[in-house]
PDB file of C-alpha atoms and ligand atoms in Angstrom:
ATOM      1  CA  UNK A   1     207.456  95.142 107.715  1.00 92.00           C
ATOM      2  CA  UNK A   2     204.751  95.544 105.127  1.00 96.00           C
ATOM      3  CA  UNK A   3     201.917  93.768 103.295  1.00 97.00           C
ATOM      4  CA  UNK A   4     203.247  93.562  99.743  1.00 98.00           C
ATOM      5  CA  UNK A   5     201.353  92.757  96.566  1.00 98.00           C
ATOM      6  CA  UNK A   6     202.547  91.748  93.135  1.00 98.00           C
ATOM      7  CA  UNK A   7     200.324  92.408  90.131  1.00 97.00           C
ATOM      8  CA  UNK A   8     201.541  91.021  86.838  1.00 90.00           C
ATOM      9  CA  UNK A   9     205.165  91.866  87.456  1.00 93.00           C
ATOM     10  CA  UNK A  10     204.893  94.992  89.612  1.00 96.00           C
ATOM     11  CA  UNK A  11     205.358  95.193  93.397  1.00 98.00           C
ATOM     12  CA  UNK A  12     203.170  97.565  95.423  1.00 97.00           C
ATOM     13  CA  UNK A  13     202.061  98.160  98.963  1.00 97.00           C
ATOM     14  CA  UNK A  14     198.959  95.926  99.350  1.00 98.00           C
ATOM     15  CA  UNK A  15     196.711  98.872 100.239  1.00 97.00           C
ATOM     16  CA  UNK A  16     197.595 100.548  96.921  1.00 97.00           C
ATOM     17  CA  UNK A  17     197.330  97.466  94.695  1.00 97.00           C
ATOM     18  CA  UNK A  18     194.335  97.614  92.340  1.00 97.00           C
ATOM     19  CA  UNK A  19     192.812  95.693  89.445  1.00 97.00           C
ATOM     20  CA  UNK A  20     190.060  96.766  87.042  1.00 97.00           C
ATOM     21  CA  UNK A  21     186.422  96.604  88.184  1.00 97.00           C
ATOM     22  CA  UNK A  22     185.793  94.765  84.918  1.00 98.00           C
ATOM     23  CA  UNK A  23     188.110  91.988  85.983  1.00 98.00           C
ATOM     24  CA  UNK A  24     186.215  88.729  85.551  1.00 98.00           C
ATOM     25  CA  UNK A  25     187.361  87.568  88.966  1.00 98.00           C
ATOM     26  CA  UNK A  26     185.478  90.472  90.506  1.00 98.00           C
ATOM     27  CA  UNK A  27     182.408  90.403  88.229  1.00 98.00           C
ATOM     28  CA  UNK A  28     181.960  86.668  87.698  1.00 98.00           C
ATOM     29  CA  UNK A  29     184.186  84.755  90.085  1.00 97.00           C
ATOM     30  CA  UNK A  30     186.008  83.547  86.983  1.00 98.00           C
ATOM     31  CA  UNK A  31     189.274  82.610  88.664  1.00 98.00           C
ATOM     32  CA  UNK A  32     191.305  80.243  90.809  1.00 98.00           C
ATOM     33  CA  UNK A  33     193.531  80.782  93.824  1.00 98.00           C
ATOM     34  CA  UNK A  34     195.994  79.329  96.299  1.00 99.00           C
ATOM     35  CA  UNK A  35     197.006  80.051  99.882  1.00 98.00           C
ATOM     36  CA  UNK A  36     200.506  79.073 100.948  1.00 99.00           C
ATOM     37  CA  UNK A  37     201.743  79.180 104.547  1.00 98.00           C
ATOM     38  CA  UNK A  38     205.071  80.842 105.281  1.00 98.00           C
ATOM     39  CA  UNK A  39     207.015  79.638 108.320  1.00 98.00           C
ATOM     40  CA  UNK A  40     210.362  81.172 109.234  1.00 98.00           C
ATOM     41  CA  UNK A  41     210.320  83.215 105.965  1.00 98.00           C
ATOM     42  CA  UNK A  42     210.032  80.031 103.881  1.00 98.00           C
ATOM     43  CA  UNK A  43     207.006  78.849 101.918  1.00 98.00           C
ATOM     44  CA  UNK A  44     205.704  75.462 103.101  1.00 98.00           C
ATOM     45  CA  UNK A  45     205.059  72.863 100.358  1.00 98.00           C
ATOM     46  CA  UNK A  46     205.134  75.543  97.652  1.00 98.00           C
ATOM     47  CA  UNK A  47     205.614  73.001  94.853  1.00 98.00           C
ATOM     48  CA  UNK A  48     202.485  71.072  95.851  1.00 98.00           C
ATOM     49  CA  UNK A  49     200.475  74.321  95.954  1.00 98.00           C
ATOM     50  CA  UNK A  50     201.774  75.357  92.539  1.00 98.00           C
ATOM     51  CA  UNK A  51     200.905  71.968  91.067  1.00 98.00           C
ATOM     52  CA  UNK A  52     197.348  72.327  92.396  1.00 98.00           C
ATOM     53  CA  UNK A  53     197.207  75.929  91.074  1.00 98.00           C
ATOM     54  CA  UNK A  54     198.150  74.595  87.636  1.00 98.00           C
ATOM     55  CA  UNK A  55     195.462  71.884  87.833  1.00 98.00           C
ATOM     56  CA  UNK A  56     192.798  74.397  88.939  1.00 98.00           C
ATOM     57  CA  UNK A  57     193.738  76.794  86.137  1.00 98.00           C
ATOM     58  CA  UNK A  58     193.662  73.981  83.597  1.00 98.00           C
ATOM     59  CA  UNK A  59     190.238  72.857  84.874  1.00 98.00           C
ATOM     60  CA  UNK A  60     188.775  76.286  84.062  1.00 98.00           C
ATOM     61  CA  UNK A  61     190.680  76.425  80.775  1.00 98.00           C
ATOM     62  CA  UNK A  62     193.320  78.991  81.728  1.00 97.00           C
ATOM     63  CA  UNK A  63     197.064  78.791  81.141  1.00 95.00           C
ATOM     64  CA  UNK A  64     199.389  80.146  83.809  1.00 96.00           C
ATOM     65  CA  UNK A  65     200.741  83.390  82.340  1.00 96.00           C
ATOM     66  CA  UNK A  66     204.133  82.892  84.045  1.00 97.00           C
ATOM     67  CA  UNK A  67     206.409  79.866  84.259  1.00 97.00           C
ATOM     68  CA  UNK A  68     206.361  78.065  87.601  1.00 97.00           C
ATOM     69  CA  UNK A  69     210.009  79.079  88.235  1.00 98.00           C
ATOM     70  CA  UNK A  70     209.125  82.746  87.893  1.00 98.00           C
ATOM     71  CA  UNK A  71     206.217  82.334  90.336  1.00 98.00           C
ATOM     72  CA  UNK A  72     208.510  80.542  92.792  1.00 98.00           C
ATOM     73  CA  UNK A  73     211.059  83.400  92.576  1.00 98.00           C
ATOM     74  CA  UNK A  74     208.309  85.979  93.052  1.00 98.00           C
ATOM     75  CA  UNK A  75     207.067  84.192  96.177  1.00 98.00           C
ATOM     76  CA  UNK A  76     210.585  84.435  97.656  1.00 98.00           C
ATOM     77  CA  UNK A  77     210.864  88.101  96.709  1.00 98.00           C
ATOM     78  CA  UNK A  78     207.476  88.899  98.236  1.00 98.00           C
ATOM     79  CA  UNK A  79     208.460  87.258 101.521  1.00 98.00           C
ATOM     80  CA  UNK A  80     211.797  89.063 101.528  1.00 98.00           C
ATOM     81  CA  UNK A  81     210.281  92.462 100.741  1.00 98.00           C
ATOM     82  CA  UNK A  82     207.566  92.043 103.382  1.00 98.00           C
ATOM     83  CA  UNK A  83     210.070  91.225 106.114  1.00 98.00           C
ATOM     84  CA  UNK A  84     207.576  88.747 107.611  1.00 98.00           C
ATOM     85  CA  UNK A  85     208.806  85.547 109.130  1.00 98.00           C
ATOM     86  CA  UNK A  86     205.302  84.082 109.690  1.00 98.00           C
ATOM     87  CA  UNK A  87     202.593  84.696 107.147  1.00 98.00           C
ATOM     88  CA  UNK A  88     200.815  83.493 104.055  1.00 98.00           C
ATOM     89  CA  UNK A  89     200.948  84.109 100.341  1.00 98.00           C
ATOM     90  CA  UNK A  90     197.645  84.552  98.516  1.00 98.00           C
ATOM     91  CA  UNK A  91     197.831  83.885  94.761  1.00 98.00           C
ATOM     92  CA  UNK A  92     194.996  84.417  92.280  1.00 98.00           C
ATOM     93  CA  UNK A  93     194.570  84.032  88.544  1.00 98.00           C
ATOM     94  CA  UNK A  94     191.496  85.294  86.687  1.00 98.00           C
ATOM     95  CA  UNK A  95     190.458  85.358  83.046  1.00 98.00           C
ATOM     96  CA  UNK A  96     191.287  89.076  82.996  1.00 98.00           C
ATOM     97  CA  UNK A  97     189.398  92.278  82.356  1.00 97.00           C
ATOM     98  CA  UNK A  98     186.818  92.497  79.552  1.00 97.00           C
ATOM     99  CA  UNK A  99     183.298  93.738  78.769  1.00 97.00           C
ATOM    100  CA  UNK A 100     181.002  91.630  80.969  1.00 97.00           C
ATOM    101  CA  UNK A 101     179.825  88.487  79.199  1.00 98.00           C
ATOM    102  CA  UNK A 102     179.468  84.878  80.244  1.00 98.00           C
ATOM    103  CA  UNK A 103     181.427  83.812  77.161  1.00 98.00           C
ATOM    104  CA  UNK A 104     185.205  83.753  77.439  1.00 98.00           C
ATOM    105  CA  UNK A 105     186.621  86.993  75.954  1.00 97.00           C
ATOM    106  CA  UNK A 106     188.884  86.671  72.901  1.00 94.00           C
ATOM    107  CA  UNK A 107     191.106  89.564  73.849  1.00 89.00           C
ATOM    108  CA  UNK A 108     191.402  89.478  77.652  1.00 87.00           C
ATOM    109  CA  UNK A 109     194.808  88.975  79.229  1.00 95.00           C
ATOM    110  CA  UNK A 110     194.621  86.886  82.438  1.00 97.00           C
ATOM    111  CA  UNK A 111     195.252  88.811  85.658  1.00 98.00           C
ATOM    112  CA  UNK A 112     197.649  87.280  88.129  1.00 98.00           C
ATOM    113  CA  UNK A 113     198.092  88.715  91.602  1.00 98.00           C
ATOM    114  CA  UNK A 114     199.941  87.599  94.705  1.00 98.00           C
ATOM    115  CA  UNK A 115     200.312  89.176  98.089  1.00 98.00           C
ATOM    116  CA  UNK A 116     201.774  88.423 101.472  1.00 98.00           C
ATOM    117  CA  UNK A 117     200.248  89.054 104.888  1.00 98.00           C
ATOM    118  CA  UNK A 118     201.479  88.296 108.374  1.00 98.00           C
ATOM    119  CA  UNK A 119     200.180  85.448 110.587  1.00 98.00           C
ATOM    120  CA  UNK A 120     200.851  84.440 114.164  1.00 97.00           C
ATOM    121  CA  UNK A 121     203.493  81.714 114.610  1.00 96.00           C
ATOM    122  CA  UNK A 122     202.153  78.170 114.785  1.00 94.00           C
ATOM    123  CA  UNK A 123     201.110  77.522 118.405  1.00 94.00           C
ATOM    124  CA  UNK A 124     202.690  74.884 120.621  1.00 95.00           C
ATOM    125  CA  UNK A 125     200.584  71.715 120.617  1.00 95.00           C
ATOM    126  CA  UNK A 126     199.397  72.203 124.189  1.00 94.00           C
ATOM    127  CA  UNK A 127     198.285  75.735 123.307  1.00 95.00           C
ATOM    128  CA  UNK A 128     196.035  74.622 120.404  1.00 95.00           C
ATOM    129  CA  UNK A 129     192.454  75.008 121.580  1.00 93.00           C
ATOM    130  CA  UNK A 130     190.104  72.227 120.486  1.00 95.00           C
ATOM    131  CA  UNK A 131     187.180  73.781 118.619  1.00 95.00           C
ATOM    132  CA  UNK A 132     183.520  73.050 117.931  1.00 98.00           C
ATOM    133  CA  UNK A 133     182.062  72.072 114.568  1.00 98.00           C
ATOM    134  CA  UNK A 134     178.502  71.988 113.289  1.00 98.00           C
ATOM    135  CA  UNK A 135     177.137  69.849 110.468  1.00 98.00           C
ATOM    136  CA  UNK A 136     175.465  71.542 107.510  1.00 98.00           C
ATOM    137  CA  UNK A 137     174.279  70.429 104.045  1.00 98.00           C
ATOM    138  CA  UNK A 138     176.932  70.679 101.339  1.00 98.00           C
ATOM    139  CA  UNK A 139     175.265  73.025  98.843  1.00 98.00           C
ATOM    140  CA  UNK A 140     178.233  73.380  96.511  1.00 98.00           C
ATOM    141  CA  UNK A 141     178.584  72.341  92.879  1.00 98.00           C
ATOM    142  CA  UNK A 142     180.144  69.080  91.709  1.00 98.00           C
ATOM    143  CA  UNK A 143     183.627  70.428  90.933  1.00 98.00           C
ATOM    144  CA  UNK A 144     184.879  71.022  94.453  1.00 98.00           C
ATOM    145  CA  UNK A 145     188.331  69.740  93.444  1.00 98.00           C
ATOM    146  CA  UNK A 146     188.904  73.075  91.662  1.00 98.00           C
ATOM    147  CA  UNK A 147     190.156  75.794  94.002  1.00 98.00           C
ATOM    148  CA  UNK A 148     187.971  78.505  92.545  1.00 98.00           C
ATOM    149  CA  UNK A 149     187.251  81.968  93.923  1.00 98.00           C
ATOM    150  CA  UNK A 150     183.518  81.083  93.770  1.00 96.00           C
ATOM    151  CA  UNK A 151     183.123  80.516  97.497  1.00 98.00           C
ATOM    152  CA  UNK A 152     179.585  81.676  98.343  1.00 98.00           C
ATOM    153  CA  UNK A 153     178.233  78.324  99.621  1.00 98.00           C
ATOM    154  CA  UNK A 154     181.392  77.986 101.734  1.00 98.00           C
ATOM    155  CA  UNK A 155     181.024  81.515 103.086  1.00 98.00           C
ATOM    156  CA  UNK A 156     177.342  81.085 103.978  1.00 98.00           C
ATOM    157  CA  UNK A 157     178.023  77.817 105.805  1.00 98.00           C
ATOM    158  CA  UNK A 158     181.079  79.211 107.608  1.00 98.00           C
ATOM    159  CA  UNK A 159     179.089  82.255 108.707  1.00 98.00           C
ATOM    160  CA  UNK A 160     176.356  79.987 110.137  1.00 98.00           C
ATOM    161  CA  UNK A 161     178.992  77.946 111.931  1.00 98.00           C
ATOM    162  CA  UNK A 162     180.586  81.045 113.400  1.00 98.00           C
ATOM    163  CA  UNK A 163     177.205  82.358 114.574  1.00 98.00           C
ATOM    164  CA  UNK A 164     176.708  78.996 116.315  1.00 97.00           C
ATOM    165  CA  UNK A 165     180.087  79.375 118.059  1.00 97.00           C
ATOM    166  CA  UNK A 166     181.790  76.778 115.847  1.00 98.00           C
ATOM    167  CA  UNK A 167     185.117  77.110 114.027  1.00 97.00           C
ATOM    168  CA  UNK A 168     183.993  75.096 111.042  1.00 98.00           C
ATOM    169  CA  UNK A 169     180.935  73.673 109.290  1.00 98.00           C
ATOM    170  CA  UNK A 170     181.333  69.991 108.473  1.00 98.00           C
ATOM    171  CA  UNK A 171     179.479  69.513 105.197  1.00 99.00           C
ATOM    172  CA  UNK A 172     177.420  66.521 104.094  1.00 99.00           C
ATOM    173  CA  UNK A 173     175.761  65.612 100.814  1.00 98.00           C
ATOM    174  CA  UNK A 174     172.075  64.655 100.513  1.00 98.00           C
ATOM    175  CA  UNK A 175     172.779  60.978 101.199  1.00 98.00           C
ATOM    176  CA  UNK A 176     174.482  61.887 104.496  1.00 98.00           C
ATOM    177  CA  UNK A 177     178.063  61.464 103.213  1.00 98.00           C
ATOM    178  CA  UNK A 178     180.453  63.810 104.985  1.00 98.00           C
ATOM    179  CA  UNK A 179     182.639  65.582 102.436  1.00 99.00           C
ATOM    180  CA  UNK A 180     184.827  68.259 104.069  1.00 99.00           C
ATOM    181  CA  UNK A 181     184.732  71.598 105.874  1.00 98.00           C
ATOM    182  CA  UNK A 182     184.099  75.004 104.295  1.00 98.00           C
ATOM    183  CA  UNK A 183     187.848  75.669 104.301  1.00 98.00           C
ATOM    184  CA  UNK A 184     189.346  72.437 105.567  1.00 98.00           C
ATOM    185  CA  UNK A 185     189.388  68.666 105.162  1.00 99.00           C
ATOM    186  CA  UNK A 186     187.797  66.496 107.826  1.00 98.00           C
ATOM    187  CA  UNK A 187     189.282  63.351 109.392  1.00 98.00           C
ATOM    188  CA  UNK A 188     187.584  61.050 111.916  1.00 98.00           C
ATOM    189  CA  UNK A 189     188.703  57.999 113.840  1.00 98.00           C
ATOM    190  CA  UNK A 190     185.937  55.421 113.484  1.00 97.00           C
ATOM    191  CA  UNK A 191     186.328  51.940 114.974  1.00 97.00           C
ATOM    192  CA  UNK A 192     190.027  52.585 115.515  1.00 96.00           C
ATOM    193  CA  UNK A 193     190.736  53.586 111.894  1.00 98.00           C
ATOM    194  CA  UNK A 194     191.408  57.064 110.548  1.00 98.00           C
ATOM    195  CA  UNK A 195     188.951  57.897 107.775  1.00 98.00           C
ATOM    196  CA  UNK A 196     188.703  60.797 105.339  1.00 99.00           C
ATOM    197  CA  UNK A 197     186.785  61.381 102.102  1.00 98.00           C
ATOM    198  CA  UNK A 198     188.771  60.274  99.035  1.00 98.00           C
ATOM    199  CA  UNK A 199     190.140  62.955  96.721  1.00 98.00           C
ATOM    200  CA  UNK A 200     187.218  63.024  94.268  1.00 98.00           C
ATOM    201  CA  UNK A 201     185.323  65.914  92.674  1.00 98.00           C
ATOM    202  CA  UNK A 202     183.372  66.289  95.945  1.00 98.00           C
ATOM    203  CA  UNK A 203     186.281  67.734  97.929  1.00 98.00           C
ATOM    204  CA  UNK A 204     189.307  69.934  97.547  1.00 98.00           C
ATOM    205  CA  UNK A 205     192.315  67.680  97.989  1.00 98.00           C
ATOM    206  CA  UNK A 206     194.019  69.811 100.636  1.00 98.00           C
ATOM    207  CA  UNK A 207     197.790  70.056 100.655  1.00 99.00           C
ATOM    208  CA  UNK A 208     197.637  69.670 104.441  1.00 99.00           C
ATOM    209  CA  UNK A 209     195.378  66.617 103.971  1.00 99.00           C
ATOM    210  CA  UNK A 210     198.070  65.106 101.743  1.00 98.00           C
ATOM    211  CA  UNK A 211     200.820  65.795 104.279  1.00 98.00           C
ATOM    212  CA  UNK A 212     198.702  64.284 107.070  1.00 99.00           C
ATOM    213  CA  UNK A 213     197.991  61.168 104.990  1.00 98.00           C
ATOM    214  CA  UNK A 214     201.749  60.808 104.339  1.00 98.00           C
ATOM    215  CA  UNK A 215     202.382  61.022 108.094  1.00 98.00           C
ATOM    216  CA  UNK A 216     199.620  58.476 108.817  1.00 98.00           C
ATOM    217  CA  UNK A 217     201.293  56.099 106.394  1.00 98.00           C
ATOM    218  CA  UNK A 218     204.796  56.775 107.736  1.00 98.00           C
ATOM    219  CA  UNK A 219     203.527  55.983 111.255  1.00 98.00           C
ATOM    220  CA  UNK A 220     201.555  52.914 110.076  1.00 98.00           C
ATOM    221  CA  UNK A 221     198.338  54.232 111.639  1.00 98.00           C
ATOM    222  CA  UNK A 222     195.296  52.245 110.426  1.00 98.00           C
ATOM    223  CA  UNK A 223     193.748  54.358 107.648  1.00 98.00           C
ATOM    224  CA  UNK A 224     190.965  54.179 105.106  1.00 98.00           C
ATOM    225  CA  UNK A 225     190.476  56.804 102.411  1.00 98.00           C
ATOM    226  CA  UNK A 226     186.760  56.076 102.443  1.00 98.00           C
ATOM    227  CA  UNK A 227     183.787  58.381 102.978  1.00 98.00           C
ATOM    228  CA  UNK A 228     181.905  58.232 106.266  1.00 98.00           C
ATOM    229  CA  UNK A 229     178.376  59.397 106.944  1.00 98.00           C
ATOM    230  CA  UNK A 230     176.727  61.487 109.638  1.00 98.00           C
ATOM    231  CA  UNK A 231     175.818  58.437 111.743  1.00 98.00           C
ATOM    232  CA  UNK A 232     179.434  57.262 111.687  1.00 98.00           C
ATOM    233  CA  UNK A 233     180.629  60.775 112.532  1.00 97.00           C
ATOM    234  CA  UNK A 234     178.398  60.630 115.628  1.00 96.00           C
ATOM    235  CA  UNK A 235     180.281  57.578 116.840  1.00 95.00           C
ATOM    236  CA  UNK A 236     183.763  58.932 116.032  1.00 97.00           C
ATOM    237  CA  UNK A 237     186.432  58.548 118.682  1.00 97.00           C
ATOM    238  CA  UNK A 238     188.357  61.546 117.346  1.00 97.00           C
ATOM    239  CA  UNK A 239     187.723  64.276 114.768  1.00 98.00           C
ATOM    240  CA  UNK A 240     190.054  66.932 113.401  1.00 98.00           C
ATOM    241  CA  UNK A 241     190.218  69.317 110.476  1.00 98.00           C
ATOM    242  CA  UNK A 242     193.259  70.203 108.385  1.00 98.00           C
ATOM    243  CA  UNK A 243     194.168  73.248 106.334  1.00 98.00           C
ATOM    244  CA  UNK A 244     197.094  75.449 105.390  1.00 98.00           C
ATOM    245  CA  UNK A 245     196.248  78.077 108.004  1.00 97.00           C
ATOM    246  CA  UNK A 246     194.716  75.792 110.685  1.00 97.00           C
ATOM    247  CA  UNK A 247     197.277  72.975 110.361  1.00 98.00           C
ATOM    248  CA  UNK A 248     195.839  69.981 112.297  1.00 98.00           C
ATOM    249  CA  UNK A 249     193.018  71.287 114.469  1.00 97.00           C
ATOM    250  CA  UNK A 250     191.187  68.999 116.912  1.00 98.00           C
ATOM    251  CA  UNK A 251     187.395  69.177 117.176  1.00 98.00           C
ATOM    252  CA  UNK A 252     185.923  68.669 120.629  1.00 97.00           C
ATOM    253  CA  UNK A 253     182.191  68.841 119.876  1.00 97.00           C
ATOM    254  CA  UNK A 254     179.924  68.458 116.871  1.00 98.00           C
ATOM    255  CA  UNK A 255     176.481  70.045 116.896  1.00 98.00           C
ATOM    256  CA  UNK A 256     177.107  70.777 120.608  1.00 96.00           C
ATOM    257  CA  UNK A 257     177.629  67.066 121.369  1.00 95.00           C
ATOM    258  CA  UNK A 258     180.964  66.542 123.076  1.00 95.00           C
ATOM    259  CA  UNK A 259     183.258  63.866 121.691  1.00 93.00           C
ATOM    260  CA  UNK A 260     184.412  61.061 123.934  1.00 82.00           C
ATOM    261  CA  UNK A 261     187.280  63.048 125.468  1.00 74.00           C
ATOM    262  CA  UNK A 262     190.162  63.676 125.848  1.00 89.00           C
ATOM    263  CA  UNK A 263     190.614  66.082 122.915  1.00 94.00           C
ATOM    264  CA  UNK A 264     193.008  66.070 121.169  1.00 97.00           C
ATOM    265  CA  UNK A 265     192.823  62.291 121.189  1.00 97.00           C
ATOM    266  CA  UNK A 266     195.957  60.143 120.965  1.00 97.00           C
ATOM    267  CA  UNK A 267     196.053  59.846 117.147  1.00 98.00           C
ATOM    268  CA  UNK A 268     195.347  63.526 116.571  1.00 98.00           C
ATOM    269  CA  UNK A 269     198.064  64.480 119.039  1.00 97.00           C
ATOM    270  CA  UNK A 270     200.554  62.190 117.326  1.00 98.00           C
ATOM    271  CA  UNK A 271     199.714  63.815 113.975  1.00 98.00           C
ATOM    272  CA  UNK A 272     199.983  67.324 115.396  1.00 98.00           C
ATOM    273  CA  UNK A 273     203.455  66.500 116.684  1.00 98.00           C
ATOM    274  CA  UNK A 274     204.531  64.910 113.409  1.00 98.00           C
ATOM    275  CA  UNK A 275     203.137  67.899 111.495  1.00 98.00           C
ATOM    276  CA  UNK A 276     205.295  70.216 113.601  1.00 98.00           C
ATOM    277  CA  UNK A 277     208.259  68.032 112.681  1.00 98.00           C
ATOM    278  CA  UNK A 278     207.408  68.477 108.975  1.00 98.00           C
ATOM    279  CA  UNK A 279     207.362  72.248 109.464  1.00 98.00           C
ATOM    280  CA  UNK A 280     210.727  72.045 111.219  1.00 97.00           C
ATOM    281  CA  UNK A 281     212.242  69.805 108.552  1.00 97.00           C
ATOM    282  CA  UNK A 282     210.994  71.966 105.666  1.00 97.00           C
ATOM    283  CA  UNK A 283     211.220  75.487 107.028  1.00 97.00           C
ATOM    284  CA  UNK A 284     213.233  75.678 110.237  1.00 94.00           C
ATOM    285  CA  UNK A 285     216.270  73.524 109.703  1.00 80.00           C
ATOM    286  CA  UNK A 286     219.147  74.622 107.502  1.00 70.00           C
ATOM    287  CA  UNK A 287     218.058  72.708 104.434  1.00 52.00           C
ATOM    288  CA  UNK A 288     218.063  73.366 100.690  1.00 47.00           C
TER     289      UNK A 288
HETATM  290  C1  PLP B   1     186.991  73.649 100.694  1.00 90.74           C
HETATM  291  C2  PLP B   1     188.373  73.454 101.226  1.00 90.74           C
HETATM  292  N1  PLP B   1     188.765  72.210 101.554  1.00 90.74           N
HETATM  293  C3  PLP B   1     189.991  71.962 102.057  1.00 90.74           C
HETATM  294  C4  PLP B   1     190.892  72.997 102.244  1.00 90.74           C
HETATM  295  C5  PLP B   1     192.257  72.694 102.801  1.00 90.74           C
HETATM  296  O1  PLP B   1     193.222  72.783 101.807  1.00 90.74           O
HETATM  297  P1  PLP B   1     194.758  73.105 102.151  1.00 90.74           P
HETATM  298  O2  PLP B   1     195.181  72.078 103.133  1.00 90.74           O
HETATM  299  O3  PLP B   1     195.435  72.987 100.854  1.00 90.74           O
HETATM  300  O4  PLP B   1     194.777  74.476 102.734  1.00 90.74           O
HETATM  301  C6  PLP B   1     190.530  74.305 101.888  1.00 90.74           C
HETATM  302  C7  PLP B   1     191.489  75.399 102.043  1.00 90.74           C
HETATM  303  O5  PLP B   1     191.229  76.527 101.749  1.00 90.74           O
HETATM  304  C8  PLP B   1     189.251  74.536 101.360  1.00 90.74           C
HETATM  305  O6  PLP B   1     188.864  75.764 100.989  1.00 90.74           O
END
């Protein structure tokens, strides 16, 4: 079993895979990316990730250098070559290598890389440990819907959260509106209704967020895609975060204040179970 990379058509061991130091992804953060979870050697919601990859690339005025079918085939080959059953695919597209300049180069060829790494299998629901969150100002730009490699504000906030013993920083804008986490979307149950920030330019519309919203609708759980603020978050009956690598993760305390237990609460638990069923239906059962 091996971490395998693919750089513009060539497979390599990840430790030996290299791109130019003049690559604009490295010098300028001029690129976009995706992370796709692999369960049971199958990519989970690959099409949705590729659609978002296309939208991100388009938003920074890049064309995908390979057709979506070729990328899909490459993802399968990477998983097969790695031998991993549980893992993730990282995929990145940059504007390529050129003499450093803010202006887009005329001659650069975009660089596309993908690699696969192993992850632990998804834990049983009872083994998922509720985590702590802290609230921090959202200091990012106004195009958070683009999944760009420019992640410094996210990294700084996540680092602060980690140093405070929290798994995630829950970000809020100047007016107190809660947007999302540094690497996740945030849901809260307020007055009996599930709430999450709408998919505007202020958040990344997570693929996991979308799956969870589908489940909420399938189960007819009261839901509002409407922002909530810090005061409302304080009164929340339940809070959880969602992401490709964290799935549905319950939050037990915010800024060291414990939520009205038990955590996970009843709605979160229902969603965690239904999310496991989605994994089973898409990646475990003999389908497709
Ligand atoms: C800022 C941000 N929001 C939300 C998410 C969750 O997105 P997804 O569910 O597609 O992993 C991520 C994932 O990396 C993220 O970076």
